[in-house]
Short mmCIF file of C-alpha atoms in Angstrom, two decimals:
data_model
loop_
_atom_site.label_atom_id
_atom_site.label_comp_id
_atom_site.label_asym_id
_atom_site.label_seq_id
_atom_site.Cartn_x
_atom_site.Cartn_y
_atom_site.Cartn_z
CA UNK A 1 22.94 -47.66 60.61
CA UNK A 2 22.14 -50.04 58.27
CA UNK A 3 21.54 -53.99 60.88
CA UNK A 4 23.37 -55.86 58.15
CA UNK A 5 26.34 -53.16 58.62
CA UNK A 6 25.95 -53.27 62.14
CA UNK A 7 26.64 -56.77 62.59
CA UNK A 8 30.36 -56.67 60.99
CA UNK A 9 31.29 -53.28 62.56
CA UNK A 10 30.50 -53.66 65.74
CA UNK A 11 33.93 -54.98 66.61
CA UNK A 12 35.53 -51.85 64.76
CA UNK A 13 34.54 -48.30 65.87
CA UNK A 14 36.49 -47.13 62.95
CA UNK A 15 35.15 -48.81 60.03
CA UNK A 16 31.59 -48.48 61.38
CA UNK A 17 32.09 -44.73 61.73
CA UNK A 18 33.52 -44.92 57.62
CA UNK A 19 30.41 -46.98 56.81
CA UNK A 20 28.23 -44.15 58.40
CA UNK A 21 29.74 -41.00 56.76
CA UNK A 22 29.41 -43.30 53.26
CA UNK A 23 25.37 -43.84 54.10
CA UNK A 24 24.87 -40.34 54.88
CA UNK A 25 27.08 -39.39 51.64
CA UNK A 26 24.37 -41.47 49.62
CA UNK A 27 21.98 -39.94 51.78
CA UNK A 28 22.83 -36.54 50.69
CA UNK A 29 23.33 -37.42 47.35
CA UNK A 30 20.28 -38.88 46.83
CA UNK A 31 18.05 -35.87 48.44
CA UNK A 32 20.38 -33.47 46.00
CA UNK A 33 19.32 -35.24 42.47
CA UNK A 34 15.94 -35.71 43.85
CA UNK A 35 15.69 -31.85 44.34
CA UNK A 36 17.06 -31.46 41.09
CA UNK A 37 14.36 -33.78 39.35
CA UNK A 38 11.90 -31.92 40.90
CA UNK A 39 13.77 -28.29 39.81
CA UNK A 40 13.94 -29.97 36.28
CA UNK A 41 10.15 -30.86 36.29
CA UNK A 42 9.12 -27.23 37.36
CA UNK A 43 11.61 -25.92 34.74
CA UNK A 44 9.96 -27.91 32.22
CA UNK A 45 6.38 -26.96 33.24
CA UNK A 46 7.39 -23.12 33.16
CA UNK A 47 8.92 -23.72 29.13
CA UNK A 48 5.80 -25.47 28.44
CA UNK A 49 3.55 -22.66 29.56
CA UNK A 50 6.03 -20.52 27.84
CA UNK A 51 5.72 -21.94 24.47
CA UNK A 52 1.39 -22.19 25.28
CA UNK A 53 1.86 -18.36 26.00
CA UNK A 54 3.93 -17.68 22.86
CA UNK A 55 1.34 -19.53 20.68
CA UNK A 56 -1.45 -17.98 22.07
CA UNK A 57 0.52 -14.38 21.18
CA UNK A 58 0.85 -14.91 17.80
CA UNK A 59 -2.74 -16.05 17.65
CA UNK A 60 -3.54 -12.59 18.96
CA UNK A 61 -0.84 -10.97 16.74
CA UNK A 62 -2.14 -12.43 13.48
CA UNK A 63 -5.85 -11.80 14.50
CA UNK A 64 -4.58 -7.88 15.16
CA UNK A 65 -2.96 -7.61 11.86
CA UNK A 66 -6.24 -8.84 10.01
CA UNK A 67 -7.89 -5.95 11.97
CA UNK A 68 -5.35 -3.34 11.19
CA UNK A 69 -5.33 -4.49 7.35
CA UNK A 70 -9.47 -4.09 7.61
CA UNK A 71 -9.28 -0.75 9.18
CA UNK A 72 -6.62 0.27 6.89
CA UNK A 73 -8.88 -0.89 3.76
CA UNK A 74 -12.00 0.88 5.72
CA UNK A 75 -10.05 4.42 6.16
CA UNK A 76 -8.91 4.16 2.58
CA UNK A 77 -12.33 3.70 1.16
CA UNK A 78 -13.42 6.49 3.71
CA UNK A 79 -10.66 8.77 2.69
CA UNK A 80 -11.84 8.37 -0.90
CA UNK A 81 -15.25 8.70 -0.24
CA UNK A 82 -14.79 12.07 1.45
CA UNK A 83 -12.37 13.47 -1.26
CA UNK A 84 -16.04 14.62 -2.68
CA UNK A 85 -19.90 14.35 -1.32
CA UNK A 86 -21.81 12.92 -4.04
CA UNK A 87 -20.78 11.99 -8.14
CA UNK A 88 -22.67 12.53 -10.84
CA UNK A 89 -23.57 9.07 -12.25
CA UNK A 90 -24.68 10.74 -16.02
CA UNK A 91 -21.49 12.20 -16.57
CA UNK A 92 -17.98 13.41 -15.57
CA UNK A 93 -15.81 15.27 -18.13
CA UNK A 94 -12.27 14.49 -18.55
CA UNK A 95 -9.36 16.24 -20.54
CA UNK A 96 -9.41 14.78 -23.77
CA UNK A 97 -11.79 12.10 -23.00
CA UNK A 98 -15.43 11.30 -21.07
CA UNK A 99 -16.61 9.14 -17.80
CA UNK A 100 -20.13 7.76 -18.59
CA UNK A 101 -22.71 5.24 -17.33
CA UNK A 102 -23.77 2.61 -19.36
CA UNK A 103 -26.16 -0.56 -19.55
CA UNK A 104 -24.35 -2.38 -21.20
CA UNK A 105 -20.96 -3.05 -21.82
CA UNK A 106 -21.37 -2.72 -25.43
CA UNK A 107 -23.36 0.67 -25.63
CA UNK A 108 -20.40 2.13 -24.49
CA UNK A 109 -18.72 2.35 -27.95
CA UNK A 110 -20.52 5.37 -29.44
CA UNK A 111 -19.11 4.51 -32.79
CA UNK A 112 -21.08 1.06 -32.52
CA UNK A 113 -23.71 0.00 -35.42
CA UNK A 114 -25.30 -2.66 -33.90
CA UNK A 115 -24.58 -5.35 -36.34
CA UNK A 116 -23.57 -8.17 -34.66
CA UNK A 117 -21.65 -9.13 -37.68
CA UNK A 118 -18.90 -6.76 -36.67
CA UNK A 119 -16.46 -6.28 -34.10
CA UNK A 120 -17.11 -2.50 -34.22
CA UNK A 121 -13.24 -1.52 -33.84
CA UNK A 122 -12.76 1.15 -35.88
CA UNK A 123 -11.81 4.91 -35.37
CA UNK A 124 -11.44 6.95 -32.24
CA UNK A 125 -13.61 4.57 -29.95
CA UNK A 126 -11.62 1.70 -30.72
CA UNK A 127 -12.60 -1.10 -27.87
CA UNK A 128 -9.05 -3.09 -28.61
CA UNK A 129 -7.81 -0.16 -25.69
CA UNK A 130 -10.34 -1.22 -23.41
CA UNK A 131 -9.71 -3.01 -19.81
CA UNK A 132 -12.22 -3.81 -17.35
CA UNK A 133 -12.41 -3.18 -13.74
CA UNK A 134 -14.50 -5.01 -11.53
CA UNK A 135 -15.30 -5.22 -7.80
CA UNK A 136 -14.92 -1.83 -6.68
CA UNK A 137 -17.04 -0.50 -4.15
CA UNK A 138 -19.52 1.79 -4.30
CA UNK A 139 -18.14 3.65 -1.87
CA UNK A 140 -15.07 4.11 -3.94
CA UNK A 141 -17.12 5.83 -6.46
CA UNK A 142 -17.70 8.90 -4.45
CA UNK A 143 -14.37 10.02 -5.68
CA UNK A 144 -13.16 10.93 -9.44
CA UNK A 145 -13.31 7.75 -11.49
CA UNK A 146 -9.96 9.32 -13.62
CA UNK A 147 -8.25 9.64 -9.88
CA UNK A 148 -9.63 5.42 -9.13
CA UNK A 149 -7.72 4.75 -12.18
CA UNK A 150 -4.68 6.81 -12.14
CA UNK A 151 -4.54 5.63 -7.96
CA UNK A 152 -4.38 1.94 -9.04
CA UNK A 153 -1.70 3.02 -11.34
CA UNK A 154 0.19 4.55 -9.03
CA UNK A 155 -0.02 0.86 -6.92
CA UNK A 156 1.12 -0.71 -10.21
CA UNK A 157 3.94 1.90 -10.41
CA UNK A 158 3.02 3.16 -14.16
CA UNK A 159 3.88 6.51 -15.41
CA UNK A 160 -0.35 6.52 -16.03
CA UNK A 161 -1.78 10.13 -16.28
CA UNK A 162 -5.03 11.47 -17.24
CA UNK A 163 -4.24 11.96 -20.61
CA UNK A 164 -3.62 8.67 -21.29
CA UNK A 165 -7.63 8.00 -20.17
CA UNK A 166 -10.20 8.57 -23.02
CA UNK A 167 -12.99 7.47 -21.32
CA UNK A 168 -14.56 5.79 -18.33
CA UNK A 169 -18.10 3.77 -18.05
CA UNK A 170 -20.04 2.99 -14.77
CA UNK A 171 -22.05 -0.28 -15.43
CA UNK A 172 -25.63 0.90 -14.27
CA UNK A 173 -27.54 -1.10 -11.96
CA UNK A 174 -29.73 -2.79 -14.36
CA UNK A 175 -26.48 -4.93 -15.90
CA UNK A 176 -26.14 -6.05 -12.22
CA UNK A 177 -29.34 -6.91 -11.52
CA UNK A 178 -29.78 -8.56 -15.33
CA UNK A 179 -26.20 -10.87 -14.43
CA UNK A 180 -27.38 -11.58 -10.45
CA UNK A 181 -23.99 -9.71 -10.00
CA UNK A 182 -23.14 -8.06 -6.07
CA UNK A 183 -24.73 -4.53 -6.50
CA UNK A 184 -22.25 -3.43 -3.72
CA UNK A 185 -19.40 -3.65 -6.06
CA UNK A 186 -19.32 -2.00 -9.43
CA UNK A 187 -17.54 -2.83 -12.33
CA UNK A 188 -16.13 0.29 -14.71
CA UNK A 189 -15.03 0.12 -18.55
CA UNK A 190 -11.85 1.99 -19.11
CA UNK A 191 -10.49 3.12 -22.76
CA UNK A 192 -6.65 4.26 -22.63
CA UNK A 193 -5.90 6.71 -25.67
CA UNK A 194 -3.05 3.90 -26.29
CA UNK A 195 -2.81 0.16 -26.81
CA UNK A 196 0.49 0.02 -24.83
CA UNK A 197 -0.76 1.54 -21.97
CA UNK A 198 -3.63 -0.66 -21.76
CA UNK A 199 -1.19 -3.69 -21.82
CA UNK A 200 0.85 -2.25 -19.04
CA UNK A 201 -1.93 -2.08 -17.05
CA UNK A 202 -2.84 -5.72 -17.42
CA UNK A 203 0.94 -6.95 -17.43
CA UNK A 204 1.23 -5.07 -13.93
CA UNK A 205 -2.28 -5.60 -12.59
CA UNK A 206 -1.54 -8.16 -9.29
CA UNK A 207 0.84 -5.40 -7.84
CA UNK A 208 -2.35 -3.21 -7.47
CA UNK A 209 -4.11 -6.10 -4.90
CA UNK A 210 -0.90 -5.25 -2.76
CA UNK A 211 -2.85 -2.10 -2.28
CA UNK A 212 -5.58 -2.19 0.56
CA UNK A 213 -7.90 -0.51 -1.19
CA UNK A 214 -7.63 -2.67 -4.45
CA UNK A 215 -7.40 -5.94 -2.72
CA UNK A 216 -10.62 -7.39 -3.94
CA UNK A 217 -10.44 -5.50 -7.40
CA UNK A 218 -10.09 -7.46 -10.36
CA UNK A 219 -8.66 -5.96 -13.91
CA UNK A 220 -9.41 -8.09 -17.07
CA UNK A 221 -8.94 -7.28 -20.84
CA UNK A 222 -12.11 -6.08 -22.35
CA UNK A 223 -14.42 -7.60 -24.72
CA UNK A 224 -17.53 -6.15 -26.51
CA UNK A 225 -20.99 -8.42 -26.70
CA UNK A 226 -20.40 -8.22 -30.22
CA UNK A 227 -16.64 -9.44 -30.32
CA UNK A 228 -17.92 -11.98 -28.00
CA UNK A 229 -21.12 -13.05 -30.39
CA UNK A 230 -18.74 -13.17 -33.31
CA UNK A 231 -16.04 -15.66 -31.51
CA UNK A 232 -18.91 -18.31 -30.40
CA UNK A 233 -19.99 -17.91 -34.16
CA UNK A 234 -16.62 -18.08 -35.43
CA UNK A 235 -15.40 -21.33 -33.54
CA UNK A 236 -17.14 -23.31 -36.16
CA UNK A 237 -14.45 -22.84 -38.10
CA UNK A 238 -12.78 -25.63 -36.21
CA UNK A 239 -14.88 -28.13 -37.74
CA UNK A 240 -12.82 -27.14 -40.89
CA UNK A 241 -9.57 -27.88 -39.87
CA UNK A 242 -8.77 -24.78 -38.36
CA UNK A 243 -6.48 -25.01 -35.47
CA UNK A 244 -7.27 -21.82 -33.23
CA UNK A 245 -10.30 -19.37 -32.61
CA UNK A 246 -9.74 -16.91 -30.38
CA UNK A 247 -10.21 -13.02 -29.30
CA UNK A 248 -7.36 -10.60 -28.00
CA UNK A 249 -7.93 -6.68 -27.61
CA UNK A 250 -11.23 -7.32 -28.55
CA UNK A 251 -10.61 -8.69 -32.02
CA UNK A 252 -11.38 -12.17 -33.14
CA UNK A 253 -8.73 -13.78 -34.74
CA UNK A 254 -8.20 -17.47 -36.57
CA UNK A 255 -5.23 -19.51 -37.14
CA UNK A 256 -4.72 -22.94 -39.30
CA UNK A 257 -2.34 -24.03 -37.49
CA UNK A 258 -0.07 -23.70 -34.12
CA UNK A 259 2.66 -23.39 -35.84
CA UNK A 260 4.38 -20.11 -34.41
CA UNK A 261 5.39 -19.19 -38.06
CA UNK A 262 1.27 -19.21 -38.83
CA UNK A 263 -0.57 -15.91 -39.32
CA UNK A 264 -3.29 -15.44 -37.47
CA UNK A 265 -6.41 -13.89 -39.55
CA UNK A 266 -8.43 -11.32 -38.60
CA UNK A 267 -12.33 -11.60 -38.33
CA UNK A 268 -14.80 -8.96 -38.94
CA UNK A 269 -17.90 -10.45 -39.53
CA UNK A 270 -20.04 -13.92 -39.78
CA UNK A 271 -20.10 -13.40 -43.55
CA UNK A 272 -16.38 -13.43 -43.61
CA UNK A 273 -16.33 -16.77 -40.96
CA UNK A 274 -18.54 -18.38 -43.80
CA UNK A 275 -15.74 -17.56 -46.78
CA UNK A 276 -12.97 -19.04 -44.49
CA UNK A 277 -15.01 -22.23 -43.98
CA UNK A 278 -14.06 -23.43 -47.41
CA UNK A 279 -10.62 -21.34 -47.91
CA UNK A 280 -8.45 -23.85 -45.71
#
């Protein structure tokens, strides 16, 4: 007992005994909530390594999934591949249309003169249906170049089918090579019978990365080396007050003003780029 408890009970056997069963009480009470601080500190220690454990899970989780999505991009490219041994980079023959293998982006027009005063849109090769696709691998190629194209608009969900392609065209080598471009990735020209198809495709051409094969495969509206000679040229025309210069389905096109209500103009040639210089 407690000397300072001691000394006033001694004379009472009662209350000393009281004052005893109160000190052991505390006693007891004390031992309990220190074994339940110590339970609460091992309870927190476990949660902690919990939550460590949980990170570290979804570390390996996310790191798994970027695995799976590789091998799921590797076994489509594979599965392509082996859907035929070898292609013939001269040619492939299409219903109603061709798959060729150009130079140069511009050589694929057969109906093109070579005079860089004109946009060379006119008749059955008309380049205004033209997208291009680029960053496909080479690996890809092993399969039909139609069934690339009618695949990636299957991702986009387009009622695409092979009669709506008039041609394909392989960028050879050389272009790569000429542009320090990856030659492990190739870029193809594609020419839809129809304008509207061609602007489907563009309008719907991010739900084709969703794809694993197509992830890394860009789509871009087409322009020719002589649309795109004739738009540098034709941007002088801004020094004469003209508001807009600019080139959509691989036409070149001028406006005065911004004005909504504004017709645009159509541009051939330089020697109709000179005429407007003075018409404004």
């Amino acid at each position: 007992m407690d000397p300072i408890a001691e000394k006033y009970t001694n004379n009472d056997p009662l209350l000393k005994d009281y004052i005893q069963k109160l000190i052991d009480n505390v006693q007891f009470e004390k031992t309990r909530s220190e074994n339940h601080l110590a339970k609460n500190r091992q309870l927190k220690a476990k949660v902690n390594q919990l939550e460590n454990e949980i990170k570290a899970l979804k570390l390996k989780k996310e790191r798994l999934e970027e695995v799976n999505d590789k091998l799921q991009r590797d076994m489509t490219l594979i599965h392509i591949s082996q859907k035929s041994n070898a292609i013939n980079l001269n040619t492939q023959a299409i219903s109603n249309g061709s798959v060729t293998v150009s130079d140069d982006p511009a050589t694929h027009n057969t109906g093109n003169t070579g005079n860089t005063g004109n946009t060379g849109n006119n008749g059955d090769d008309d380049d205004s249906n033209c997208i291009i696709v680029k960053g496909l691998h080479k690996n890809a190629l092993a399969s039909s170049l139609p069934g690339i194209i009618l695949d990636m608009g299957r991702a986009m969900k387009l009622k695409l089918t092979k009669d709506d392609l008039k041609r394909v065209t392989i960028m050879k080598r050389k272009f790569y090579e000429r542009h320090n471009l990856e030659t492990d990735t190739m870029i193809l020209i594609v020419q839809f019978h129809k304008l509207d198809m061609k602007v489907d495709f563009l309008k719907h051409k991010e739900k084709c990365k969703k794809h694993p094969a197509y992830t890394s495969v860009n789509v871009e509206d087409y322009v020719s080396e002589n649309t795109y000679n004739l738009c540098q040229y034709a941007k002088i025309l801004k020094t004469y007050g003209y508001a807009a210069v600019y080139w959509r389905n691989n036409c070149v096109y001028a406006k005065k003003t911004n004005s909504t209500d504004c017709k645009e103009i159509p541009i051939h040639s330089r020697s109709q780029v000179d005429a407007l210089k003075f018409s404004i």
